[in-house]
Coordinates of C-alpha atoms in Angstrom, one line a residue:
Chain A
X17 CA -40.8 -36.7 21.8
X18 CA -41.8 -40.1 20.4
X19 CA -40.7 -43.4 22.3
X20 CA -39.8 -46.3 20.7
X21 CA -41.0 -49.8 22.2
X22 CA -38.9 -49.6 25.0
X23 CA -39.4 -46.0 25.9
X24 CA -36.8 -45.2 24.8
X25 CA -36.7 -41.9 22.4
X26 CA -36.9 -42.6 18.7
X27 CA -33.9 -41.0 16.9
X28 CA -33.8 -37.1 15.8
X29 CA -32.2 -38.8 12.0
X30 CA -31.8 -35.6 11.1
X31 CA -28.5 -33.3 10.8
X32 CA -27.7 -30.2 12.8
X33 CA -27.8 -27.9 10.5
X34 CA -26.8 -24.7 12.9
X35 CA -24.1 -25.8 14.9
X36 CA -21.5 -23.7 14.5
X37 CA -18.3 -25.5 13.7
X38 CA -20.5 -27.4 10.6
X39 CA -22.9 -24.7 9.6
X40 CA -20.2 -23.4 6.6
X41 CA -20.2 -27.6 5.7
X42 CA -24.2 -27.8 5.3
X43 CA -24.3 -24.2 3.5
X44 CA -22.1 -26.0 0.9
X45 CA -24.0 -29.3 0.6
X46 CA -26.8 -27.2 -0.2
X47 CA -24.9 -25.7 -3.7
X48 CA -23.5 -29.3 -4.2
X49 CA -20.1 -28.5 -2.8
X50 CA -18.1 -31.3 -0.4
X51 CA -16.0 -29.1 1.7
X52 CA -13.7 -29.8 4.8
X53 CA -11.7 -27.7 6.9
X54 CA -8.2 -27.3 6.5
X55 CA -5.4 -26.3 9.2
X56 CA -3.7 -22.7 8.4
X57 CA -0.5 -24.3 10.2
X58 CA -0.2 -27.4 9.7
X59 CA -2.0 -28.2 6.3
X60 CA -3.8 -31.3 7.1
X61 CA -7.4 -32.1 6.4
X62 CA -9.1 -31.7 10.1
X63 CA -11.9 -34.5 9.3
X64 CA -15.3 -34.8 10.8
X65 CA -17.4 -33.3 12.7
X66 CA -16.1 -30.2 12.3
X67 CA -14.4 -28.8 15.0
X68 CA -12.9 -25.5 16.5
X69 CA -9.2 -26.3 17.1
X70 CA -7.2 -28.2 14.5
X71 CA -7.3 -32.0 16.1
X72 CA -3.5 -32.7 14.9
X73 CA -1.7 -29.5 15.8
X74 CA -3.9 -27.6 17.8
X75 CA -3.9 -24.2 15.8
X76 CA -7.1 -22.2 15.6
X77 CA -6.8 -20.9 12.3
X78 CA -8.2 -22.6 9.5
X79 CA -10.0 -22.5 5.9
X80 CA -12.9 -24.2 4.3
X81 CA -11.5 -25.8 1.2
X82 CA -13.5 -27.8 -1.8
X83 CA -13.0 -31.5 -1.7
X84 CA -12.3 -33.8 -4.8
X85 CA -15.2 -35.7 -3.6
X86 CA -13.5 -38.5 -4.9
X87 CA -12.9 -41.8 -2.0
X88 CA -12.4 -45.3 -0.9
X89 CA -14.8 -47.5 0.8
X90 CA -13.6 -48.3 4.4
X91 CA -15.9 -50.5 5.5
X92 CA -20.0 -51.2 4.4
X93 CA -22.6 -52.6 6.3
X94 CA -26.4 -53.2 5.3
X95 CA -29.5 -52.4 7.6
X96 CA -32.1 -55.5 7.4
X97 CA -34.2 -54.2 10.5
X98 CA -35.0 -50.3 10.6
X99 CA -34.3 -48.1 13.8
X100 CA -36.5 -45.1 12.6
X101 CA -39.6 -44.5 10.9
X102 CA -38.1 -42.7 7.8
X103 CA -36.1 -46.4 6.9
X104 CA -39.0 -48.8 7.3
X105 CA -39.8 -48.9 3.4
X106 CA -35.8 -48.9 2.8
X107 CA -34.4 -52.0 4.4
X108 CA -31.8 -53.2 3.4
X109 CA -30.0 -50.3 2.8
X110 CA -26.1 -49.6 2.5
X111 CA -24.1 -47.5 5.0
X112 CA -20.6 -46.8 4.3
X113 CA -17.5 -45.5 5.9
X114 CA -16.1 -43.8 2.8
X115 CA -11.8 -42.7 3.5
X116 CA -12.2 -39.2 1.3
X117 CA -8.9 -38.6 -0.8
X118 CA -8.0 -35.5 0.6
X119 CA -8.3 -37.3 4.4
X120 CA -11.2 -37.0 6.9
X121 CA -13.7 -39.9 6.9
X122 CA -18.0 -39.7 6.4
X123 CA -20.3 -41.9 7.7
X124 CA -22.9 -41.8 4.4
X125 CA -24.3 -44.2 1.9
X126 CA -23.3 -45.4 -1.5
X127 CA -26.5 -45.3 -4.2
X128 CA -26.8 -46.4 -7.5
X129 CA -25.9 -50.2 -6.2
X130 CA -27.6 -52.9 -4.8
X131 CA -26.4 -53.1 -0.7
X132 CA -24.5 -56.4 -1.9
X133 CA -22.6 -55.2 -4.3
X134 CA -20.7 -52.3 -2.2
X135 CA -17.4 -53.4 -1.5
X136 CA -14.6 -52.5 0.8
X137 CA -11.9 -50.7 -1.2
X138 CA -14.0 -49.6 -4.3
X139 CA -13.6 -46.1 -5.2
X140 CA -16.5 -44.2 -5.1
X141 CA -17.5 -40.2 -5.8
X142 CA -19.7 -38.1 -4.6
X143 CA -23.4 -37.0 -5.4
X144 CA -25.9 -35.3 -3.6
X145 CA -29.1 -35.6 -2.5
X146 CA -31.4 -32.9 -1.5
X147 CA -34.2 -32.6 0.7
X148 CA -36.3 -30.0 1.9
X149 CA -34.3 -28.4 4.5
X150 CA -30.8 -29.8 3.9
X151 CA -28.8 -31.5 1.2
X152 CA -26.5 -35.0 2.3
X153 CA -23.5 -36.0 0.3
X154 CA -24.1 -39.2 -0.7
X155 CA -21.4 -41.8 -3.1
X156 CA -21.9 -43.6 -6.0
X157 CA -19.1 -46.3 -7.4
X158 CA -16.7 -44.5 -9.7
X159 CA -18.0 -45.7 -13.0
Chain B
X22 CA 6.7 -45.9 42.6
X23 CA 5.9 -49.6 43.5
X24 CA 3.4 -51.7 41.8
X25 CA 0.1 -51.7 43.3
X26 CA -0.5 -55.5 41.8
X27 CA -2.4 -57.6 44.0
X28 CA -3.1 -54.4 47.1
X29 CA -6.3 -54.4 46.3
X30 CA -8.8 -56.5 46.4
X31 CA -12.6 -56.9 45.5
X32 CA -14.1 -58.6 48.7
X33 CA -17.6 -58.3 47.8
X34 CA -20.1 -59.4 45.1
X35 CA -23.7 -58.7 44.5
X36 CA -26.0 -59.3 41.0
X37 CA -29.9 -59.0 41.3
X38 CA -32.0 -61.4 38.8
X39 CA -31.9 -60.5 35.5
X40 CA -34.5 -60.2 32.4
X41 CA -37.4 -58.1 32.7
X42 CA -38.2 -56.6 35.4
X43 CA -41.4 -54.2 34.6
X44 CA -41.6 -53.2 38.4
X45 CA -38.0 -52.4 38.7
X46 CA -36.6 -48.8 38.4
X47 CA -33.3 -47.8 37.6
X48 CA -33.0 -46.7 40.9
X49 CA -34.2 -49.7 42.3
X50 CA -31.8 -51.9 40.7
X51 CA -29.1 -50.1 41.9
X52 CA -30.3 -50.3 45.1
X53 CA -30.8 -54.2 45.0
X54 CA -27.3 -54.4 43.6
X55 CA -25.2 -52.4 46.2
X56 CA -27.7 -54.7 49.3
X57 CA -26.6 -58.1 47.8
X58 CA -23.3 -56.7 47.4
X59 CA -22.9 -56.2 51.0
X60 CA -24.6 -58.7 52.6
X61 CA -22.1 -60.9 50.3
X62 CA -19.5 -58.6 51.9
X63 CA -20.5 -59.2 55.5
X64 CA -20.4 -55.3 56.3
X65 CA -23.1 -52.5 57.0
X66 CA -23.9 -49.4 54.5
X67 CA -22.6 -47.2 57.5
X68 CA -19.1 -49.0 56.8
X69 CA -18.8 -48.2 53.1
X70 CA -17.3 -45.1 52.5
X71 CA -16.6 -44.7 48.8
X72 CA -19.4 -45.2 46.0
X73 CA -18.8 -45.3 42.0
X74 CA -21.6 -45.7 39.3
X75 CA -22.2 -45.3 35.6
X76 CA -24.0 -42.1 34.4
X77 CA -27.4 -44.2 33.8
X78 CA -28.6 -44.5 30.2
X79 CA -31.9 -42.6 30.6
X80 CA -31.5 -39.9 32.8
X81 CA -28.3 -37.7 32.6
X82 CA -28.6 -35.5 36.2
X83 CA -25.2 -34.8 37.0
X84 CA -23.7 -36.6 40.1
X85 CA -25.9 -39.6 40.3
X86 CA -23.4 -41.3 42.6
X87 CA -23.8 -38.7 44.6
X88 CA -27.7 -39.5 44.6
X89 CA -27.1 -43.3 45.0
X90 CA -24.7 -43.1 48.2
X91 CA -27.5 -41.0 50.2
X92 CA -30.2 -43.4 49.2
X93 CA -27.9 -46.1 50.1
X94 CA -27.2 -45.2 53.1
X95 CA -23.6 -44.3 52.2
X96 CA -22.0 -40.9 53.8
X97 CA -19.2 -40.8 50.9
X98 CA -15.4 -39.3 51.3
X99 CA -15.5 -40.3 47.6
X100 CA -18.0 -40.3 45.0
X101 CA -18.2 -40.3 40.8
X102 CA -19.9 -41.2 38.1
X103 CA -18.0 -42.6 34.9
X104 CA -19.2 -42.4 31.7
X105 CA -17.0 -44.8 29.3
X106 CA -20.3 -46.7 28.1
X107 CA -19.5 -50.3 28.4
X108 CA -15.9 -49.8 29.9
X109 CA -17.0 -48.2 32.7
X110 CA -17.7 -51.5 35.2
X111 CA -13.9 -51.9 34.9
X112 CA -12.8 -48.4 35.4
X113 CA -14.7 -48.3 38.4
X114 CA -12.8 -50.9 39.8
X115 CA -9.8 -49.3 38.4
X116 CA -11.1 -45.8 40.3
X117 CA -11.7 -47.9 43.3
X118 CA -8.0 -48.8 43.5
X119 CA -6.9 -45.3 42.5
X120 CA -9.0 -43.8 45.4
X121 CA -8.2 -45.7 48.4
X122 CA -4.5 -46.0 47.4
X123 CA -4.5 -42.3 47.4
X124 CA -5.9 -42.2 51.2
X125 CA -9.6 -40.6 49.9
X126 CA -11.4 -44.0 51.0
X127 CA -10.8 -47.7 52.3
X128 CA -14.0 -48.9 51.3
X129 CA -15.5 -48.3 48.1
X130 CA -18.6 -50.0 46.4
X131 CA -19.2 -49.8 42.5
X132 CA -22.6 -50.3 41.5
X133 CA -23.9 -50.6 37.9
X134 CA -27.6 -51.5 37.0
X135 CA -29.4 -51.2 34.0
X136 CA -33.3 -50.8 32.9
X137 CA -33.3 -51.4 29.0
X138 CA -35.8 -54.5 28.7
X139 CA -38.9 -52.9 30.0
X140 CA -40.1 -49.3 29.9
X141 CA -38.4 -47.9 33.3
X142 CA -41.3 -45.2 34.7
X143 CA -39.1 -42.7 36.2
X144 CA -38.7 -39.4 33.6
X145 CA -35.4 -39.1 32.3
X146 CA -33.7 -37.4 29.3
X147 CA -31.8 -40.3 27.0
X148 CA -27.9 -39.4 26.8
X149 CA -26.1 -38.9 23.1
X150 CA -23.5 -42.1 22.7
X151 CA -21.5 -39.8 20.2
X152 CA -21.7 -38.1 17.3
X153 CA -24.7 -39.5 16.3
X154 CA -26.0 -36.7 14.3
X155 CA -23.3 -37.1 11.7
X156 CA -25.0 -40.6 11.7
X157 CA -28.0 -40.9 11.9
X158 CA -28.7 -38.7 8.7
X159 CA -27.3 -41.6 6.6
X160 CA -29.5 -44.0 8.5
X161 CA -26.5 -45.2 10.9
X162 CA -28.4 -45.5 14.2
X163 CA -27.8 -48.9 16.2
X164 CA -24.5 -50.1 18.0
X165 CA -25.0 -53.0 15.5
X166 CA -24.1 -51.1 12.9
X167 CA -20.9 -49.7 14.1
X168 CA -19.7 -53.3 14.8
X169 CA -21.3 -54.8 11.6
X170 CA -18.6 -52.1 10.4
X171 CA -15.9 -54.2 12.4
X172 CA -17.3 -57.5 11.4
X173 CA -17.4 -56.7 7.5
X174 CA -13.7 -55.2 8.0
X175 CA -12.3 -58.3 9.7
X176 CA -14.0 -60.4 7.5
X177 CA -12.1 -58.7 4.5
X178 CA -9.0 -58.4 5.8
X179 CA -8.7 -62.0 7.6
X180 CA -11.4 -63.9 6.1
X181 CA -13.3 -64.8 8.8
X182 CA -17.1 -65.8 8.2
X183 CA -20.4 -65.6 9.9
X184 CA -20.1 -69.5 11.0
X185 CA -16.8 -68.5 12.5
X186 CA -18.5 -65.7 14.9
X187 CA -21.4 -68.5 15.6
X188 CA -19.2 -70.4 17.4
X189 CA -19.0 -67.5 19.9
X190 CA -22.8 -66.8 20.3
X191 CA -23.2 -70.9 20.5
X192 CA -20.0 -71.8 23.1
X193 CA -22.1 -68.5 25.2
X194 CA -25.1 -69.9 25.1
X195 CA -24.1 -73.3 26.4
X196 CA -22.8 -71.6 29.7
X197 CA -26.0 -69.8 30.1
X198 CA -28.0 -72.6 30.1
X199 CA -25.9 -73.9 33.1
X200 CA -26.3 -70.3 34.6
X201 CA -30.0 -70.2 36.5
X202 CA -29.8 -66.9 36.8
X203 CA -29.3 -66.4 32.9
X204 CA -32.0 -65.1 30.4
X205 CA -31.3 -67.6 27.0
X206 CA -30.9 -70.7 28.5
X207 CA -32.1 -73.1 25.5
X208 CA -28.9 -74.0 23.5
X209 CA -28.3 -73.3 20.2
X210 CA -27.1 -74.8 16.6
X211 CA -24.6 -73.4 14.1
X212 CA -28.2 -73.5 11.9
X213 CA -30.0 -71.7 14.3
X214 CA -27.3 -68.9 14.5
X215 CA -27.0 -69.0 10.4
X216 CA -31.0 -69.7 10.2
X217 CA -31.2 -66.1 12.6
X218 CA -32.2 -63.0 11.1
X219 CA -30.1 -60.6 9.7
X220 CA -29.9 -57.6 11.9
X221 CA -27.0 -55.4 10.0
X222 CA -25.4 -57.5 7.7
X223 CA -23.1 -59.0 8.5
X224 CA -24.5 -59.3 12.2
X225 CA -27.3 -61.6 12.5
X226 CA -30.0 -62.0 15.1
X227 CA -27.5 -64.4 17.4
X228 CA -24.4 -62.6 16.9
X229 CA -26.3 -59.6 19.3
X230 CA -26.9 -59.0 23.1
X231 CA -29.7 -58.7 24.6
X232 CA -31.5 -55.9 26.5
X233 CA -31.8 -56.7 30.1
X234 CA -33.1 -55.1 33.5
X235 CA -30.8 -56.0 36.8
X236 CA -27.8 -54.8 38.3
X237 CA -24.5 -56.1 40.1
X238 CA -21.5 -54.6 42.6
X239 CA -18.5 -55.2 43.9
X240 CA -16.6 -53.8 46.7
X241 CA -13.2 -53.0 46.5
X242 CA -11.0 -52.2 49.8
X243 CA -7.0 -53.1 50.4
X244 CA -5.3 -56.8 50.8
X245 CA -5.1 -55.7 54.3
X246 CA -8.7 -55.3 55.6
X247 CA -9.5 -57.6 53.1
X248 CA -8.9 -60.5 55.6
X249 CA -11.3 -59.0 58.2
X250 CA -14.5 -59.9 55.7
X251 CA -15.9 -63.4 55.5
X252 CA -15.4 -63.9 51.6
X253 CA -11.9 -65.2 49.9
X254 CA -10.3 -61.9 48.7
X255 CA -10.0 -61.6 45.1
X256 CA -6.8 -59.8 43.9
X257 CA -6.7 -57.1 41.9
X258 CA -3.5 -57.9 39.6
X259 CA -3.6 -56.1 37.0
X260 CA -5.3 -52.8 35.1
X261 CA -5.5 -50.6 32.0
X262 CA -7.3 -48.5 30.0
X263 CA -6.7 -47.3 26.2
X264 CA -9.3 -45.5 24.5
X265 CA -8.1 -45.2 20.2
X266 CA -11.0 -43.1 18.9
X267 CA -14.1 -41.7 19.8
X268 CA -16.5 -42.2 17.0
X269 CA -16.3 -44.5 13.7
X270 CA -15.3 -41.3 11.9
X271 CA -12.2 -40.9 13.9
X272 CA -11.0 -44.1 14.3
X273 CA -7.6 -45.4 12.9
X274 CA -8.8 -49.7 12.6
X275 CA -11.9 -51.1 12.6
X276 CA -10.0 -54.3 13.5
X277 CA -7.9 -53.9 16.0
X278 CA -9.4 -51.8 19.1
X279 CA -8.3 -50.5 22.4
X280 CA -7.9 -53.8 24.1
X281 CA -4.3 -54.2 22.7
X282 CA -2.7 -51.6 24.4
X283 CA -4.9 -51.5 27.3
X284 CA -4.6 -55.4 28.2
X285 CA -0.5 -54.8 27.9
X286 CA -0.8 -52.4 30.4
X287 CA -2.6 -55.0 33.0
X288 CA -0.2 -57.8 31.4
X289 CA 3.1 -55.8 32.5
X290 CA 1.3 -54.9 35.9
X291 CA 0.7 -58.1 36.9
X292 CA 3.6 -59.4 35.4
X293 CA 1.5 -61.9 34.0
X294 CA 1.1 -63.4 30.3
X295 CA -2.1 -64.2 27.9
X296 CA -1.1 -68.1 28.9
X297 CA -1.6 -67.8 32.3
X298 CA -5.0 -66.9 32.5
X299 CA -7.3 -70.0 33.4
X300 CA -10.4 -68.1 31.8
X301 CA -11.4 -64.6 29.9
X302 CA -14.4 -63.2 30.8
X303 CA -14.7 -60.8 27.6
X304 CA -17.1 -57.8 27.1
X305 CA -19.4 -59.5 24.0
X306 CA -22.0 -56.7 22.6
X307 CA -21.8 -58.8 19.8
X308 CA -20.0 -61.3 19.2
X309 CA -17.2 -59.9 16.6
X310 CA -16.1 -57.9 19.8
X311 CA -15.4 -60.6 21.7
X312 CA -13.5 -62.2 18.7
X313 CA -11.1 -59.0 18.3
X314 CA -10.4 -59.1 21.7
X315 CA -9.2 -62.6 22.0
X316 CA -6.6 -61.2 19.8
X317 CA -6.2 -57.8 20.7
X318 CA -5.3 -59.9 24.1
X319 CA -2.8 -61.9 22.7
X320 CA -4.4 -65.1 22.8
X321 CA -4.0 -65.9 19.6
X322 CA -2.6 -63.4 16.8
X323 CA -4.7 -60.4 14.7
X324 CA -6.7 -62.4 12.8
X325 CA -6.4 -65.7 13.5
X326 CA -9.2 -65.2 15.9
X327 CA -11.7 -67.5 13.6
X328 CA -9.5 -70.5 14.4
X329 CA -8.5 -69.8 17.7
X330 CA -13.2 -70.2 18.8
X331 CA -13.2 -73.6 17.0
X332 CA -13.1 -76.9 18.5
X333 CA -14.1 -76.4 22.0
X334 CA -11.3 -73.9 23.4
X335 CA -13.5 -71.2 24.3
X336 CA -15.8 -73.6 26.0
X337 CA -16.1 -74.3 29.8
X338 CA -13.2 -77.7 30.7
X339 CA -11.5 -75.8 26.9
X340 CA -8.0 -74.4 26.9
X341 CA -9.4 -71.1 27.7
X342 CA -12.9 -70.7 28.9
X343 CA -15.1 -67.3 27.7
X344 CA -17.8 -66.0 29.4
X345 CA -18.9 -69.2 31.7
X346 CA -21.8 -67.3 33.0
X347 CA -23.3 -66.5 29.3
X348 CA -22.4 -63.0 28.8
X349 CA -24.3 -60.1 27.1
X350 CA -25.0 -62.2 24.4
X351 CA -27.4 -64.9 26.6
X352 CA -27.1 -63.9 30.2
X353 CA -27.8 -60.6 30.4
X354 CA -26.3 -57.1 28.7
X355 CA -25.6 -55.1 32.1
X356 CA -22.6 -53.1 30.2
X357 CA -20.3 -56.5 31.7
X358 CA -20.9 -55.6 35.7
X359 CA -21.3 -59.4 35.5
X360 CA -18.6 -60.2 33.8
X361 CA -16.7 -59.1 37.0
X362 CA -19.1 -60.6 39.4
X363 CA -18.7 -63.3 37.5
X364 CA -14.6 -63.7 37.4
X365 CA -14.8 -62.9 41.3
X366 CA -17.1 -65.7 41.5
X367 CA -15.1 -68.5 39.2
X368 CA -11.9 -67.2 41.6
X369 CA -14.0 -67.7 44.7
X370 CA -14.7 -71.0 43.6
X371 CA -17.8 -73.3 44.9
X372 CA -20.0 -70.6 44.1
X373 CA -21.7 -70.9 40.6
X374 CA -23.5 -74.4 39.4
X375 CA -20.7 -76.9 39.2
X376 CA -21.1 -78.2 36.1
X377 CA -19.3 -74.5 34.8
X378 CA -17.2 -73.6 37.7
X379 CA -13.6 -74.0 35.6
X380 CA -11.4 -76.0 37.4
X381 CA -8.7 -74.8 39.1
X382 CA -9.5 -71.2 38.5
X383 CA -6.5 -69.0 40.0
X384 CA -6.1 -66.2 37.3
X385 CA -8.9 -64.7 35.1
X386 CA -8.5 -61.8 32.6
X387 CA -12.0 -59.2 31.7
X388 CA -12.5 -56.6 29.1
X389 CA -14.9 -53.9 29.1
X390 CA -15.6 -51.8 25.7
X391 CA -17.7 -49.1 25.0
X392 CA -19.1 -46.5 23.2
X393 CA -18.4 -46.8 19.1
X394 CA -15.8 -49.5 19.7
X395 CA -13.9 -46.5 21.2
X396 CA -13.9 -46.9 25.4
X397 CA -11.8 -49.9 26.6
X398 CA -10.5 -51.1 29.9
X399 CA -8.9 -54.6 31.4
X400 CA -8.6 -56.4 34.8
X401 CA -6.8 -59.3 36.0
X402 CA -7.7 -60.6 39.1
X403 CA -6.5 -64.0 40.8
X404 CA -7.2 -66.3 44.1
X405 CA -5.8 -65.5 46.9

């Protein structure tokens, strides 16, 4: 395990992919697909990270639905000092809190635009990105 | 059931030096902290009989109070870790109360010390804040991001700016340079602050705490015994918890956190209001969190909070003095175990430098927060 200045460990950055509750999620970022899991019972959207139990009613029975991909920028932020190796050639980069239409939230990035001129409430869509052993949904303003 | 306002009492202090420490341990600190805490307190190890503590940062064995009261000394009838990040100082206290008010202990030290400014040499496995790995693959990996979140959200809804949170990280640094035992002492310019790196926009360099070795307790036993111990009691008036989310994917505001409902709580317990405290010693990570706090306490309303830090308020001899010993921002980031030593001190009276003991201190509000703006808990406490 690498240590960071402090000896403290560096991050893992990556997702994991074989967890159970989000393994059906990452198989469908993979064939360019933004999925969610939705409540049998009660119909509502169950957010993220995917979970066993329904987290507003409880039930235990639920499907894997497509998403519009379509959202709303909650809040954005830009990294000017990197935490991990991988973002030392990015800085400054975006990092968004994108409000999907369907419900459920993602922590992610919107590309295609310069860090400054991501905005809280613009409507953005999804796009993917693929790397070698896993695909990330990623947003792009709504042209 | 009657109120348990002002039962309880912390009749004990104890913070080691702060900064680096390279030939400190975590273990070590914690150790320091629960000796000055006693020798504040006047009493013996053998006489403590109740020990809480934070699961430590870089090494997650279970039961670590456990651990701590035998190397201490301590033979414990009660014993626990907590693990609400920087909320936890609090909840100790809180536990503290809970325990000996439910007969499981009359004494009961809570200990929190932290090794995060030099490498600490004992092996240890780092614990996981949260859901980090639906994070970090987006490049979301530092606590100033989640409250740069906060800070870019409150700054769209309200308006407020980055001079606006300066006058936070500049009225903090002023008390630490009357603190000796403070790490930033040299005081600081709204140019300095704006002149600061950017960190996560919008979070510069000086709107961030620091990373600090040391450690601090206090001892928490009833109103009752409390006269037997040569310190002025401190009363415990008022306490409450409220934890709105758990990560940033979860939670409802950005803007207005758990220190709303939680501080209500402690208001209606001590049947006390936000214009009755003579100081606020507020958890400050950064220093939008200490902003949204002064509201979510009622101080001023939701979003007004960029007015309410102008013009010398927040300052020591101000309407309503924040962190006098310099906080996380310039004293030193111990998750705010000295932001408790600290109110116990400024109650105490006589027993910080003079030129920032607040005058007349009788009542004194503290927030903890923790985790991704999730974990939050209040005291009040007040002279006796």
């Amino acid at each position: 395990m690498s240590k960071d200045e402090r000896g403290r460990a560096t991050r893992r950055g990556q997702p994991y992919l074989e967890e159970p509750e989000a393994k059906p999620f990452w198989a469908a970022c993979r064939e360019h697909k933004l999925t969610a899991q939705r409540c049998s019972s009660c119909k509502k959207i169950f957010g993220f990270p995917p979970q066993a139990l329904c987290p507003h009613c409880l039930a235990s029975e639920y499907e894997w639905i497509e998403l519009s991909g379509k959202g709303t920028v909650y809040s954005q932020i830009a990294y000017h000092r990197s935490w991990h190796p991988a973002y030392q050639d990015k800085i400054p980069y975006n990092v968004s809190l994108v409000d999907l239409a369907e419900g459920g939230r993602l922590v992610t990035n919107v590309v295609d635009c310069a860090p400054e001129d991501v905005k809280i409430g613009m409507p953005v869509e999804v796009v993917f990105e693929d790397f070698p052993e896993y695909t990330l949904p990623k947003f792009r303003p709504v042209k | 059931m009657g109120s348990i306002s002002g039962k309880y009492c912390i009749v004990g202090m104890g913070e080691t030096a702060v900064g680096k420490r390279p030939d400190a341990t975590t273990n070590s600190l914690h150790l320091e902290a629960i000796k000055a805490c006693l020798d504040d307190a006047g009493i013996k190890n053998t006489q403590v009989d109740g020990l809480l503590t934070n699961q430590p940062l870089n090494d997650s064995h279970r039961s670590y109070a456990v651990k701590l009261a035998h190397m201490a000394g301590i033979d414990p009838l009660y014993a626990t870790d907590l693990a609400l990040g920087g909320a936890t100082p609090i909840a100790m206290v809180e536990h503290a109360v809970m325990a000996i008010d439910a007969g499981l202990a009359t004494t009961v030290v809570c200990v929190h010390a932290r090794k995060r400014s030099t490498v600490d040499p004992t092996p240890g496995h780092p614990i996981r804040r949260g859901d980090e790995h639906w994070e970090e693959p987006w490049g979301h990996f530092a606590a100033a991001g989640g409250h740069a979140f906060a800070a870019s959200r409150h700054m769209h809804e309200f308006g407020t700016k980055s001079e606006d949170l300066a006058e936070i990280a500049i009225s903090t640094r002023k008390h630490a340079s009357l603190n000796r035992n403070a790490t930033m002492r040299k005081p600081i310019t709204l140019e300095d602050h704006q002149n600061s790196r950017m960190i996560v926009a919008p979070l510069r360099l000086l709107d961030c705490s620091l990373e600090s070795d040391g450690g601090g307790a206090v001892l928490v036993t009833s109103a009752e015994r409390a006269r037997d111990f040569q310190k002025k009691p401190v009363a415990i008036l008022g306490m409450g918890q409220h934890h709105p989310h758990f990560s940033l994917l979860d939670a409802p505001t950005l803007v207005t956190l758990g220190g709303k409902k939680s501080s209500e709580t402690a208001y209606r317990m001590a049947g006390l209001r936000p214009k009755d405290m003579n100081f606020a010693q507020l958890y400050d990570c950064f220093t939008i969190t200490s902003m949204i706090t002064l509201e979510d306490y009622g101080f001023c309303k939701k979003g007004e909070g960029k007015d309410f830090v102008k013009n010398g308020r927040i300052s020591i001899g101000g309407e309503l003095p924040l962190n006098t010993h310099g906080g996380l921002l310039s004293q030193a980031h111990l998750e705010g175990q000295l932001h408790i030593t600290e109110a116990v001190k400024q109650l105490r009276g006589n027993e910080v430098e003079p030129e920032r003991q607040v005058a007349n201190a009788k009542v004194g509000i503290v927030s903890g927060h923790g985790g991704s703006l999730a974990m939050h808990a209040t005291l009040i406490l007040g002279a006796l």
